[in-house]
Amino acid sequence: MKRYSLIVALFLMGMISFAQDIDKAKMNKDLKVAQTVLNSLVNDNRSANWGNNNEEQAQYIEDYGVILTMPRNRAFAFTIAPEMPPMPDFSNAIARSFEVIEDIRIDIEDEELDEETRAEIEAERAERRAELAERQAELERRAEIAMERAQVKILQMDSMRNEKIAENKEQVIEFLLDYGQLISQLKDSDKILVMEKGQDMRFYRNAQGVEAVKSNRLSIEAKVSDLRAFQKGKIDREEAKSRIVINQKAEVKPLAKDLTLLQTIMRRLYAKDLSDTYYLNSRMPYDQIEGLGVIFYMDMVSSIRSGSDFWNVPTQDREDLIQEERDELIKSLYPQFEEELIDNILEYGKNVNSLADDEQLIFKVGITKCTDCGIPETLELQVKGKTLKDLKSGKINQNQALNDLKVIKGALQ
């Protein structure tokens, strides 16, 4: 009980500090406006549906800044196909046809064929051989033309996509310089990062498949101090542009082995058959951002509808609960879920050595739906690489690590 009280006290201290620095409602409003402006610029000021709830793709991370997402233009949202495979080889089929021709036998009541008849049969065989050879040559010619046309089309699409990427870079830079001040509460030390993602990305809901959109991802970042210097006229536009960092990599750096292992452990701990509270509804996708660290996304659920009026809660082996019973149980499980999640992050996270000291291990958690239950919609936990290393080496104890871990809760349900 004392230990749980300590966690609550630390959380409240963290929330008070957060509240003093950031007006959360204003921050959320600023993020929505900024994301809308960015979407409009990227989409050439056309009103287009980039997917549901795009404003949820903008997020503020304390001691880092803001991450906005640049949706991929649908006209160019494809992956260039590898070199087309060769046309199937028809030679065996043609050869079998030749064999059939050679095996033709004309049995005319066991009578021997005269020279004239034999010559006619041989001529027919030769004619059929020539016809099959001509058909094979035509098939090969058509295959070659099809491959040439397909390759030209792929190159054209690749060129168009590259042109769009170049255009998007300029639009994002324009956004950062002219509209970055829309997010007014950021510190000079913060950054604004614009990162290209897939259309179906969700931070807290339905986040499966995030890894699938990471290849060839464009990201552009600017320091808030540089943007403010430009706005105040201390540096000119060209100097401000030169300070903006553009990253476009053919391949994203793979997740380090220790982080992959941590992801695997957490997925197992919060599987339906092992968790005692809520369980994962996704494969724990992640974002790896240079200078920030790693963000894991956990979409937690708690129950399965049974018929139209009842619920089953697998982790508690409870079945056929009415709505009120279900909600009361889910509400009661939240404190245990939060406490155990913090414990697990520190217990297994201390084995992560690949993060730099100032990089963070971040868990963004979507909490199971429970209307009017008074539990948060989201939970965010942040801990620095140095804290994890110091905990592993014994330089600090568990309570000191808890003091360094930041807990940020979303709005109450």
mmCIF file of C-alpha atoms in Angstrom:
data_model
loop_
_atom_site.group_PDB
_atom_site.id
_atom_site.type_symbol
_atom_site.label_atom_id
_atom_site.label_comp_id
_atom_site.label_asym_id
_atom_site.label_seq_id
_atom_site.Cartn_x
_atom_site.Cartn_y
_atom_site.Cartn_z
ATOM 1 C CA MET A 1 0.000 0.000 0.000
ATOM 2 C CA LYS A 2 2.849 2.369 0.853
ATOM 3 C CA ARG A 3 4.468 1.639 -2.460
ATOM 4 C CA TYR A 4 1.281 2.375 -4.390
ATOM 5 C CA SER A 5 0.820 5.612 -2.425
ATOM 6 C CA LEU A 6 4.323 6.627 -3.407
ATOM 7 C CA ILE A 7 3.516 6.065 -7.089
ATOM 8 C CA VAL A 8 0.348 8.159 -6.801
ATOM 9 C CA ALA A 9 2.240 10.944 -5.026
ATOM 10 C CA LEU A 10 4.956 10.980 -7.653
ATOM 11 C CA PHE A 11 2.345 11.044 -10.406
ATOM 12 C CA LEU A 12 0.546 14.003 -8.816
ATOM 13 C CA MET A 13 3.820 15.900 -8.489
ATOM 14 C CA GLY A 14 4.533 15.249 -12.151
ATOM 15 C CA MET A 15 1.068 16.369 -13.185
ATOM 16 C CA ILE A 16 1.334 19.586 -11.160
ATOM 17 C CA SER A 17 4.639 20.394 -12.862
ATOM 18 C CA PHE A 18 3.153 19.614 -16.275
ATOM 19 C CA ALA A 19 0.082 21.750 -15.590
ATOM 20 C CA GLN A 20 2.219 24.724 -14.541
ATOM 21 C CA ASP A 21 4.146 24.720 -17.803
ATOM 22 C CA ILE A 22 1.538 23.707 -20.378
ATOM 23 C CA ASP A 23 -2.108 24.624 -20.831
ATOM 24 C CA LYS A 24 -3.158 21.233 -22.119
ATOM 25 C CA ALA A 25 -6.431 22.370 -23.699
ATOM 26 C CA LYS A 26 -4.668 25.159 -25.590
ATOM 27 C CA MET A 27 -1.883 22.807 -26.654
ATOM 28 C CA ASN A 28 -4.399 20.325 -28.082
ATOM 29 C CA LYS A 29 -6.174 23.136 -29.928
ATOM 30 C CA ASP A 30 -2.874 24.486 -31.312
ATOM 31 C CA LEU A 31 -1.887 21.003 -32.495
ATOM 32 C CA LYS A 32 -5.175 20.505 -34.319
ATOM 33 C CA VAL A 33 -4.891 23.858 -36.062
ATOM 34 C CA ALA A 34 -1.243 23.264 -36.994
ATOM 35 C CA GLN A 35 -2.003 19.785 -38.368
ATOM 36 C CA THR A 36 -4.876 21.198 -40.428
ATOM 37 C CA VAL A 37 -2.651 23.911 -41.935
ATOM 38 C CA LEU A 38 0.055 21.365 -42.722
ATOM 39 C CA ASN A 39 -2.415 18.989 -44.369
ATOM 40 C CA SER A 40 -3.753 21.828 -46.506
ATOM 41 C CA LEU A 41 -0.279 22.835 -47.679
ATOM 42 C CA VAL A 42 0.788 19.294 -48.482
ATOM 43 C CA ASN A 43 -2.431 18.719 -50.385
ATOM 44 C CA ASP A 44 -2.057 21.885 -52.492
ATOM 45 C CA ASN A 45 -4.807 23.681 -50.540
ATOM 46 C CA ARG A 46 -7.410 21.213 -51.749
ATOM 47 C CA SER A 47 -10.008 19.859 -49.357
ATOM 48 C CA ALA A 48 -9.205 16.174 -49.237
ATOM 49 C CA ASN A 49 -9.943 13.351 -46.866
ATOM 50 C CA TRP A 50 -6.587 12.102 -45.665
ATOM 51 C CA GLY A 51 -8.128 9.509 -43.343
ATOM 52 C CA ASN A 52 -10.036 9.628 -40.078
ATOM 53 C CA ASN A 53 -9.023 11.747 -37.083
ATOM 54 C CA ASN A 54 -5.932 13.299 -38.571
ATOM 55 C CA GLU A 55 -5.713 15.743 -35.671
ATOM 56 C CA GLU A 56 -4.879 12.819 -33.395
ATOM 57 C CA GLN A 57 -1.680 12.368 -35.367
ATOM 58 C CA ALA A 58 -0.181 15.523 -33.850
ATOM 59 C CA GLN A 59 1.317 15.085 -30.408
ATOM 60 C CA TYR A 60 3.271 17.000 -27.805
ATOM 61 C CA ILE A 61 6.097 15.250 -25.976
ATOM 62 C CA GLU A 62 7.488 16.990 -22.938
ATOM 63 C CA ASP A 63 11.191 17.914 -23.163
ATOM 64 C CA TYR A 64 11.196 17.158 -26.894
ATOM 65 C CA GLY A 65 8.552 19.225 -28.625
ATOM 66 C CA VAL A 66 5.882 18.419 -31.182
ATOM 67 C CA ILE A 67 5.525 15.690 -33.764
ATOM 68 C CA LEU A 68 3.210 16.378 -36.704
ATOM 69 C CA THR A 69 2.457 13.895 -39.436
ATOM 70 C CA MET A 70 2.574 14.558 -43.147
ATOM 71 C CA PRO A 71 0.137 12.162 -44.830
ATOM 72 C CA ARG A 72 1.252 10.616 -48.076
ATOM 73 C CA ASN A 73 -0.517 11.927 -51.160
ATOM 74 C CA ARG A 74 -2.811 9.133 -52.366
ATOM 75 C CA ALA A 75 -1.721 9.602 -55.957
ATOM 76 C CA PHE A 76 1.780 8.533 -54.942
ATOM 77 C CA ALA A 77 1.089 6.147 -52.090
ATOM 78 C CA PHE A 78 2.602 3.056 -53.650
ATOM 79 C CA THR A 79 5.762 1.067 -53.437
ATOM 80 C CA ILE A 80 7.832 0.755 -56.600
ATOM 81 C CA ALA A 81 7.619 -2.864 -57.647
ATOM 82 C CA PRO A 82 10.776 -4.919 -58.058
ATOM 83 C CA GLU A 83 11.970 -5.795 -61.550
ATOM 84 C CA MET A 84 9.243 -7.705 -63.344
ATOM 85 C CA PRO A 85 9.771 -11.474 -63.509
ATOM 86 C CA PRO A 86 10.493 -12.949 -66.944
ATOM 87 C CA MET A 87 7.624 -14.162 -69.081
ATOM 88 C CA PRO A 88 6.807 -17.830 -68.396
ATOM 89 C CA ASP A 89 8.784 -20.238 -70.564
ATOM 90 C CA PHE A 90 6.455 -21.848 -73.103
ATOM 91 C CA SER A 91 9.181 -23.988 -74.641
ATOM 92 C CA ASN A 92 8.146 -27.190 -72.829
ATOM 93 C CA ALA A 93 4.566 -26.863 -73.978
ATOM 94 C CA ILE A 94 5.728 -26.203 -77.520
ATOM 95 C CA ALA A 95 8.081 -29.188 -77.366
ATOM 96 C CA ARG A 96 5.266 -31.444 -76.195
ATOM 97 C CA SER A 97 3.218 -30.240 -79.118
ATOM 98 C CA PHE A 98 6.079 -31.198 -81.425
ATOM 99 C CA GLU A 99 6.171 -34.652 -79.830
ATOM 100 C CA VAL A 100 2.484 -35.072 -80.461
ATOM 101 C CA ILE A 101 3.078 -34.205 -84.088
ATOM 102 C CA GLU A 102 5.909 -36.712 -84.348
ATOM 103 C CA ASP A 103 3.756 -39.421 -82.779
ATOM 104 C CA ILE A 104 0.979 -38.997 -85.291
ATOM 105 C CA ARG A 105 0.294 -42.258 -86.927
ATOM 106 C CA ILE A 106 -2.098 -42.781 -89.718
ATOM 107 C CA ASP A 107 -3.256 -46.313 -89.784
ATOM 108 C CA ILE A 108 -5.079 -47.039 -92.948
ATOM 109 C CA GLU A 109 -6.246 -50.574 -92.374
ATOM 110 C CA ASP A 110 -2.649 -51.767 -91.916
ATOM 111 C CA GLU A 111 -1.842 -50.755 -95.441
ATOM 112 C CA GLU A 112 1.635 -49.488 -96.141
ATOM 113 C CA LEU A 113 1.852 -45.850 -97.170
ATOM 114 C CA ASP A 114 3.043 -45.026 -100.626
ATOM 115 C CA GLU A 115 5.647 -42.363 -101.206
ATOM 116 C CA GLU A 116 3.126 -39.705 -102.204
ATOM 117 C CA THR A 117 1.031 -40.151 -99.036
ATOM 118 C CA ARG A 118 4.136 -40.192 -96.836
ATOM 119 C CA ALA A 119 5.311 -36.954 -98.449
ATOM 120 C CA GLU A 120 1.949 -35.320 -97.720
ATOM 121 C CA ILE A 121 2.142 -36.373 -94.043
ATOM 122 C CA GLU A 122 5.679 -35.034 -93.719
ATOM 123 C CA ALA A 123 4.626 -31.754 -95.306
ATOM 124 C CA GLU A 124 1.748 -31.453 -92.814
ATOM 125 C CA ARG A 125 4.133 -32.103 -89.946
ATOM 126 C CA ALA A 126 6.540 -29.454 -91.188
ATOM 127 C CA GLU A 127 3.704 -26.970 -91.552
ATOM 128 C CA ARG A 128 2.593 -27.571 -87.981
ATOM 129 C CA ARG A 129 6.155 -27.207 -86.679
ATOM 130 C CA ALA A 130 6.480 -23.859 -88.447
ATOM 131 C CA GLU A 131 3.120 -22.697 -87.068
ATOM 132 C CA LEU A 132 4.099 -23.580 -83.467
ATOM 133 C CA ALA A 133 7.494 -21.896 -83.846
ATOM 134 C CA GLU A 134 5.769 -18.760 -85.124
ATOM 135 C CA ARG A 135 3.353 -18.767 -82.173
ATOM 136 C CA GLN A 136 6.234 -19.076 -79.711
ATOM 137 C CA ALA A 137 8.067 -16.186 -81.362
ATOM 138 C CA GLU A 138 4.903 -14.041 -81.164
ATOM 139 C CA LEU A 139 4.444 -14.828 -77.465
ATOM 140 C CA GLU A 140 8.041 -13.862 -76.740
ATOM 141 C CA ARG A 141 7.668 -10.627 -78.733
ATOM 142 C CA ARG A 142 4.499 -9.648 -76.875
ATOM 143 C CA ALA A 143 6.121 -10.418 -73.499
ATOM 144 C CA GLU A 144 9.092 -8.223 -74.360
ATOM 145 C CA ILE A 145 6.822 -5.314 -75.369
ATOM 146 C CA ALA A 146 4.737 -5.699 -72.184
ATOM 147 C CA MET A 147 7.840 -5.631 -70.001
ATOM 148 C CA GLU A 148 9.192 -2.542 -71.764
ATOM 149 C CA ARG A 149 5.896 -0.705 -71.321
ATOM 150 C CA ALA A 150 5.627 -1.730 -67.661
ATOM 151 C CA GLN A 151 9.171 -0.595 -66.950
ATOM 152 C CA VAL A 152 8.532 2.788 -68.584
ATOM 153 C CA LYS A 153 5.359 3.171 -66.494
ATOM 154 C CA ILE A 154 7.213 2.341 -63.289
ATOM 155 C CA LEU A 155 9.934 4.857 -64.103
ATOM 156 C CA GLN A 156 7.329 7.518 -64.865
ATOM 157 C CA MET A 157 5.554 6.876 -61.540
ATOM 158 C CA ASP A 158 8.882 6.893 -59.698
ATOM 159 C CA SER A 159 9.729 10.238 -61.282
ATOM 160 C CA MET A 160 6.335 11.679 -60.343
ATOM 161 C CA ARG A 161 6.719 10.484 -56.775
ATOM 162 C CA ASN A 162 10.188 12.044 -56.496
ATOM 163 C CA GLU A 163 8.786 15.320 -57.805
ATOM 164 C CA LYS A 164 6.021 15.203 -55.202
ATOM 165 C CA ILE A 165 8.506 14.477 -52.416
ATOM 166 C CA ALA A 166 10.588 17.485 -53.458
ATOM 167 C CA GLU A 167 7.437 19.617 -53.529
ATOM 168 C CA ASN A 168 6.388 18.349 -50.096
ATOM 169 C CA LYS A 169 9.772 19.291 -48.650
ATOM 170 C CA GLU A 170 9.305 22.889 -49.740
ATOM 171 C CA GLN A 171 5.738 22.979 -48.395
ATOM 172 C CA VAL A 172 6.806 21.638 -45.003
ATOM 173 C CA ILE A 173 9.655 24.144 -44.795
ATOM 174 C CA GLU A 174 7.167 26.905 -45.647
ATOM 175 C CA PHE A 175 4.869 25.630 -42.898
ATOM 176 C CA LEU A 176 7.639 25.578 -40.295
ATOM 177 C CA LEU A 177 8.862 29.087 -41.103
ATOM 178 C CA ASP A 178 5.485 30.771 -41.520
ATOM 179 C CA TYR A 179 3.180 28.783 -39.244
ATOM 180 C CA GLY A 180 5.421 27.155 -36.634
ATOM 181 C CA GLN A 181 4.501 29.939 -34.211
ATOM 182 C CA LEU A 182 0.941 28.588 -34.111
ATOM 183 C CA ILE A 183 2.172 26.223 -31.386
ATOM 184 C CA SER A 184 2.909 29.018 -28.954
ATOM 185 C CA GLN A 185 3.707 27.190 -25.695
ATOM 186 C CA LEU A 186 6.839 25.409 -26.876
ATOM 187 C CA LYS A 187 10.187 26.185 -25.249
ATOM 188 C CA ASP A 188 13.149 27.451 -27.248
ATOM 189 C CA SER A 189 14.874 24.124 -26.674
ATOM 190 C CA ASP A 190 11.953 22.171 -28.196
ATOM 191 C CA LYS A 191 11.706 20.922 -31.770
ATOM 192 C CA ILE A 192 8.925 20.657 -34.324
ATOM 193 C CA LEU A 193 9.230 17.412 -36.265
ATOM 194 C CA VAL A 194 7.117 16.716 -39.354
ATOM 195 C CA MET A 195 7.192 13.048 -40.268
ATOM 196 C CA GLU A 196 5.581 11.210 -43.176
ATOM 197 C CA LYS A 197 3.314 8.352 -42.178
ATOM 198 C CA GLY A 198 0.748 6.059 -43.711
ATOM 199 C CA GLN A 199 -2.878 7.134 -43.966
ATOM 200 C CA ASP A 200 -4.184 4.669 -41.354
ATOM 201 C CA MET A 201 -1.769 5.545 -38.563
ATOM 202 C CA ARG A 202 -3.331 6.002 -35.117
ATOM 203 C CA PHE A 203 -1.409 6.836 -31.987
ATOM 204 C CA TYR A 204 -3.829 5.144 -29.645
ATOM 205 C CA ARG A 205 -6.266 3.134 -31.751
ATOM 206 C CA ASN A 206 -5.815 0.657 -34.596
ATOM 207 C CA ALA A 207 -2.086 1.270 -34.846
ATOM 208 C CA GLN A 208 -1.274 -2.052 -36.491
ATOM 209 C CA GLY A 209 0.907 -1.767 -39.535
ATOM 210 C CA VAL A 210 2.882 1.296 -38.537
ATOM 211 C CA GLU A 211 6.117 -0.493 -39.396
ATOM 212 C CA ALA A 212 4.800 -1.138 -42.921
ATOM 213 C CA VAL A 213 4.996 2.563 -43.823
ATOM 214 C CA LYS A 214 8.477 3.279 -42.543
ATOM 215 C CA SER A 215 10.534 2.684 -45.672
ATOM 216 C CA ASN A 216 11.526 5.830 -47.576
ATOM 217 C CA ARG A 217 9.979 7.987 -44.876
ATOM 218 C CA LEU A 218 10.523 11.711 -45.111
ATOM 219 C CA SER A 219 11.076 13.710 -41.928
ATOM 220 C CA ILE A 220 11.829 17.401 -41.487
ATOM 221 C CA GLU A 221 12.635 19.071 -38.183
ATOM 222 C CA ALA A 222 13.341 22.551 -36.911
ATOM 223 C CA LYS A 223 14.414 23.992 -33.582
ATOM 224 C CA VAL A 224 11.872 26.335 -32.031
ATOM 225 C CA SER A 225 14.684 28.770 -31.174
ATOM 226 C CA ASP A 226 15.589 29.050 -34.878
ATOM 227 C CA LEU A 227 11.967 29.592 -35.917
ATOM 228 C CA ARG A 228 11.556 32.343 -33.326
ATOM 229 C CA ALA A 229 14.807 33.970 -34.393
ATOM 230 C CA PHE A 230 13.434 34.118 -37.941
ATOM 231 C CA GLN A 231 10.076 35.498 -36.806
ATOM 232 C CA LYS A 232 11.876 38.250 -34.855
ATOM 233 C CA GLY A 233 14.061 39.142 -37.827
ATOM 234 C CA LYS A 234 17.321 38.024 -36.181
ATOM 235 C CA ILE A 235 18.078 35.702 -39.104
ATOM 236 C CA ASP A 236 16.847 35.851 -42.706
ATOM 237 C CA ARG A 237 14.746 33.245 -44.487
ATOM 238 C CA GLU A 238 17.667 31.556 -46.222
ATOM 239 C CA GLU A 239 19.583 31.202 -42.963
ATOM 240 C CA ALA A 240 16.475 29.805 -41.242
ATOM 241 C CA LYS A 241 15.985 27.303 -44.080
ATOM 242 C CA SER A 242 19.594 26.181 -43.830
ATOM 243 C CA ARG A 243 19.062 25.267 -40.169
ATOM 244 C CA ILE A 244 16.112 22.974 -40.919
ATOM 245 C CA VAL A 245 17.141 19.321 -40.974
ATOM 246 C CA ILE A 246 15.744 17.053 -43.710
ATOM 247 C CA ASN A 247 16.073 13.298 -43.376
ATOM 248 C CA GLN A 248 15.075 10.855 -46.068
ATOM 249 C CA LYS A 249 16.503 7.388 -45.768
ATOM 250 C CA ALA A 250 16.039 4.457 -48.090
ATOM 251 C CA GLU A 251 15.833 2.176 -45.090
ATOM 252 C CA VAL A 252 14.930 2.917 -41.494
ATOM 253 C CA LYS A 253 17.421 1.791 -38.883
ATOM 254 C CA PRO A 254 16.134 -1.492 -37.468
ATOM 255 C CA LEU A 255 15.110 -1.636 -33.835
ATOM 256 C CA ALA A 256 18.029 -2.622 -31.614
ATOM 257 C CA LYS A 257 17.979 -6.179 -30.273
ATOM 258 C CA ASP A 258 17.449 -5.103 -26.660
ATOM 259 C CA LEU A 259 14.456 -2.946 -27.670
ATOM 260 C CA THR A 260 13.063 -5.744 -29.820
ATOM 261 C CA LEU A 261 13.356 -8.074 -26.842
ATOM 262 C CA LEU A 262 11.610 -5.531 -24.614
ATOM 263 C CA GLN A 263 8.801 -5.272 -27.166
ATOM 264 C CA THR A 264 8.483 -9.071 -27.223
ATOM 265 C CA ILE A 265 8.409 -9.280 -23.412
ATOM 266 C CA MET A 266 5.750 -6.592 -23.080
ATOM 267 C CA ARG A 267 3.615 -8.198 -25.757
ATOM 268 C CA ARG A 268 3.787 -11.483 -23.861
ATOM 269 C CA LEU A 269 3.095 -9.916 -20.461
ATOM 270 C CA TYR A 270 -0.005 -8.221 -21.830
ATOM 271 C CA ALA A 271 -1.349 -11.102 -23.855
ATOM 272 C CA LYS A 272 -4.888 -12.162 -23.035
ATOM 273 C CA ASP A 273 -3.806 -15.392 -21.315
ATOM 274 C CA LEU A 274 -1.140 -13.811 -19.069
ATOM 275 C CA SER A 275 -2.343 -10.352 -18.093
ATOM 276 C CA ASP A 276 -4.399 -9.899 -14.928
ATOM 277 C CA THR A 277 -5.893 -6.564 -16.003
ATOM 278 C CA TYR A 278 -6.116 -5.233 -19.571
ATOM 279 C CA TYR A 279 -4.613 -6.925 -22.617
ATOM 280 C CA LEU A 280 -3.116 -5.821 -25.931
ATOM 281 C CA ASN A 281 -5.268 -5.340 -28.991
ATOM 282 C CA SER A 282 -2.315 -4.727 -31.327
ATOM 283 C CA ARG A 283 1.234 -5.893 -31.970
ATOM 284 C CA MET A 284 2.805 -2.919 -30.174
ATOM 285 C CA PRO A 285 4.033 -0.888 -33.164
ATOM 286 C CA TYR A 286 6.712 1.693 -32.576
ATOM 287 C CA ASP A 287 8.308 4.881 -33.835
ATOM 288 C CA GLN A 288 12.071 5.310 -33.639
ATOM 289 C CA ILE A 289 13.061 8.967 -33.782
ATOM 290 C CA GLU A 290 16.677 10.083 -33.742
ATOM 291 C CA GLY A 291 17.385 12.346 -30.795
ATOM 292 C CA LEU A 292 14.152 11.410 -29.031
ATOM 293 C CA GLY A 293 14.338 7.637 -28.650
ATOM 294 C CA VAL A 294 11.634 5.034 -29.147
ATOM 295 C CA ILE A 295 7.868 5.300 -28.757
ATOM 296 C CA PHE A 296 5.904 2.084 -28.280
ATOM 297 C CA TYR A 297 2.138 2.186 -28.838
ATOM 298 C CA MET A 298 -0.081 -0.050 -26.728
ATOM 299 C CA ASP A 299 -3.787 -0.331 -27.517
ATOM 300 C CA MET A 300 -5.327 -1.938 -24.426
ATOM 301 C CA VAL A 301 -8.722 -3.612 -24.263
ATOM 302 C CA SER A 302 -10.459 -5.436 -21.450
ATOM 303 C CA SER A 303 -13.584 -7.233 -22.523
ATOM 304 C CA ILE A 304 -15.490 -8.968 -25.296
ATOM 305 C CA ARG A 305 -19.168 -8.475 -25.955
ATOM 306 C CA SER A 306 -21.246 -11.606 -25.465
ATOM 307 C CA GLY A 307 -24.504 -11.215 -27.329
ATOM 308 C CA SER A 308 -26.153 -7.818 -27.246
ATOM 309 C CA ASP A 309 -26.358 -7.280 -23.469
ATOM 310 C CA PHE A 310 -23.458 -9.098 -21.822
ATOM 311 C CA TRP A 311 -19.670 -8.905 -21.549
ATOM 312 C CA ASN A 312 -16.840 -11.355 -20.936
ATOM 313 C CA VAL A 313 -13.610 -10.250 -19.238
ATOM 314 C CA PRO A 314 -11.006 -12.875 -20.210
ATOM 315 C CA THR A 315 -8.220 -11.785 -17.850
ATOM 316 C CA GLN A 316 -10.560 -12.178 -14.883
ATOM 317 C CA ASP A 317 -12.353 -15.306 -16.107
ATOM 318 C CA ARG A 318 -15.642 -13.448 -15.764
ATOM 319 C CA GLU A 319 -18.486 -14.059 -18.186
ATOM 320 C CA ASP A 320 -21.974 -12.759 -18.921
ATOM 321 C CA LEU A 321 -21.563 -9.472 -17.036
ATOM 322 C CA ILE A 322 -24.126 -6.757 -17.572
ATOM 323 C CA GLN A 323 -22.827 -3.315 -18.603
ATOM 324 C CA GLU A 324 -22.765 -1.906 -15.056
ATOM 325 C CA GLU A 325 -20.907 -4.938 -13.698
ATOM 326 C CA ARG A 326 -18.433 -4.825 -16.533
ATOM 327 C CA ASP A 327 -17.725 -1.095 -16.099
ATOM 328 C CA GLU A 328 -17.283 -1.424 -12.343
ATOM 329 C CA LEU A 329 -14.802 -4.261 -12.785
ATOM 330 C CA ILE A 330 -12.825 -2.441 -15.497
ATOM 331 C CA LYS A 331 -12.693 0.692 -13.353
ATOM 332 C CA SER A 332 -11.383 -1.268 -10.379
ATOM 333 C CA LEU A 333 -8.601 -2.823 -12.456
ATOM 334 C CA TYR A 334 -7.075 0.469 -13.604
ATOM 335 C CA PRO A 335 -4.862 1.248 -10.558
ATOM 336 C CA GLN A 336 -3.378 -2.254 -10.721
ATOM 337 C CA PHE A 337 -2.808 -1.909 -14.468
ATOM 338 C CA GLU A 338 -0.958 1.392 -14.098
ATOM 339 C CA GLU A 339 1.179 0.199 -11.198
ATOM 340 C CA GLU A 340 2.133 -3.056 -12.919
ATOM 341 C CA LEU A 341 2.914 -1.294 -16.205
ATOM 342 C CA ILE A 342 5.301 1.093 -14.464
ATOM 343 C CA ASP A 343 6.912 -1.848 -12.669
ATOM 344 C CA ASN A 344 7.346 -3.795 -15.897
ATOM 345 C CA ILE A 345 8.809 -0.843 -17.797
ATOM 346 C CA LEU A 346 11.492 -0.372 -15.143
ATOM 347 C CA GLU A 347 12.084 -4.085 -14.502
ATOM 348 C CA TYR A 348 12.572 -5.060 -18.137
ATOM 349 C CA GLY A 349 13.523 -1.665 -19.526
ATOM 350 C CA LYS A 350 16.657 -1.513 -17.376
ATOM 351 C CA ASN A 351 18.167 -4.121 -19.726
ATOM 352 C CA VAL A 352 18.029 -1.649 -22.620
ATOM 353 C CA ASN A 353 21.497 -0.269 -23.316
ATOM 354 C CA SER A 354 21.037 0.943 -26.899
ATOM 355 C CA LEU A 355 19.383 4.252 -25.973
ATOM 356 C CA ALA A 356 21.605 7.269 -25.479
ATOM 357 C CA ASP A 357 21.542 8.820 -22.024
ATOM 358 C CA ASP A 358 19.288 11.686 -23.095
ATOM 359 C CA GLU A 359 17.032 9.550 -25.319
ATOM 360 C CA GLN A 360 13.733 8.329 -23.958
ATOM 361 C CA LEU A 361 11.804 5.102 -23.774
ATOM 362 C CA ILE A 362 8.178 6.174 -24.209
ATOM 363 C CA PHE A 363 5.005 4.142 -23.940
ATOM 364 C CA LYS A 364 1.819 5.690 -25.324
ATOM 365 C CA VAL A 365 -1.107 3.648 -24.089
ATOM 366 C CA GLY A 366 -4.716 3.740 -25.230
ATOM 367 C CA ILE A 367 -6.884 2.653 -22.300
ATOM 368 C CA THR A 368 -9.884 0.368 -22.763
ATOM 369 C CA LYS A 369 -13.183 2.162 -23.261
ATOM 370 C CA CYS A 370 -15.241 2.609 -20.104
ATOM 371 C CA THR A 371 -17.819 5.402 -20.285
ATOM 372 C CA ASP A 372 -18.195 7.555 -17.141
ATOM 373 C CA CYS A 373 -15.707 5.381 -15.259
ATOM 374 C CA GLY A 374 -13.325 8.191 -14.367
ATOM 375 C CA ILE A 375 -10.275 6.414 -15.773
ATOM 376 C CA PRO A 376 -8.051 8.135 -18.364
ATOM 377 C CA GLU A 377 -8.465 7.659 -22.094
ATOM 378 C CA THR A 378 -4.712 7.569 -22.557
ATOM 379 C CA LEU A 379 -1.593 7.078 -20.485
ATOM 380 C CA GLU A 380 1.943 8.126 -21.405
ATOM 381 C CA LEU A 381 5.055 6.946 -19.580
ATOM 382 C CA GLN A 382 8.525 8.390 -20.263
ATOM 383 C CA VAL A 383 11.882 7.347 -18.878
ATOM 384 C CA LYS A 384 15.349 8.372 -20.045
ATOM 385 C CA GLY A 385 18.052 5.966 -21.136
ATOM 386 C CA LYS A 386 20.365 7.188 -18.366
ATOM 387 C CA THR A 387 17.793 6.341 -15.717
ATOM 388 C CA LEU A 388 17.475 2.797 -17.038
ATOM 389 C CA LYS A 389 21.256 2.329 -17.170
ATOM 390 C CA ASP A 390 21.735 3.722 -13.657
ATOM 391 C CA LEU A 391 19.017 1.408 -12.349
ATOM 392 C CA LYS A 392 20.674 -1.606 -13.970
ATOM 393 C CA SER A 393 24.121 -0.682 -12.577
ATOM 394 C CA GLY A 394 22.792 -0.027 -9.065
ATOM 395 C CA LYS A 395 23.630 3.683 -9.077
ATOM 396 C CA ILE A 396 19.984 4.397 -8.249
ATOM 397 C CA ASN A 397 17.274 2.285 -6.645
ATOM 398 C CA GLN A 398 13.707 1.586 -7.744
ATOM 399 C CA ASN A 399 12.248 4.560 -5.883
ATOM 400 C CA GLN A 400 14.748 6.955 -7.441
ATOM 401 C CA ALA A 401 13.944 5.548 -10.869
ATOM 402 C CA LEU A 402 10.248 6.076 -10.165
ATOM 403 C CA ASN A 403 11.001 9.685 -9.363
ATOM 404 C CA ASP A 404 12.617 10.102 -12.802
ATOM 405 C CA LEU A 405 9.773 8.394 -14.672
ATOM 406 C CA LYS A 406 7.147 10.782 -16.038
ATOM 407 C CA VAL A 407 3.479 9.830 -15.992
ATOM 408 C CA ILE A 408 1.064 11.827 -18.151
ATOM 409 C CA LYS A 409 -2.628 10.995 -18.230
ATOM 410 C CA GLY A 410 -5.143 11.979 -20.855
ATOM 411 C CA ALA A 411 -8.701 13.182 -20.306
ATOM 412 C CA LEU A 412 -10.915 11.103 -18.068
ATOM 413 C CA GLN A 413 -13.553 8.919 -19.660
#
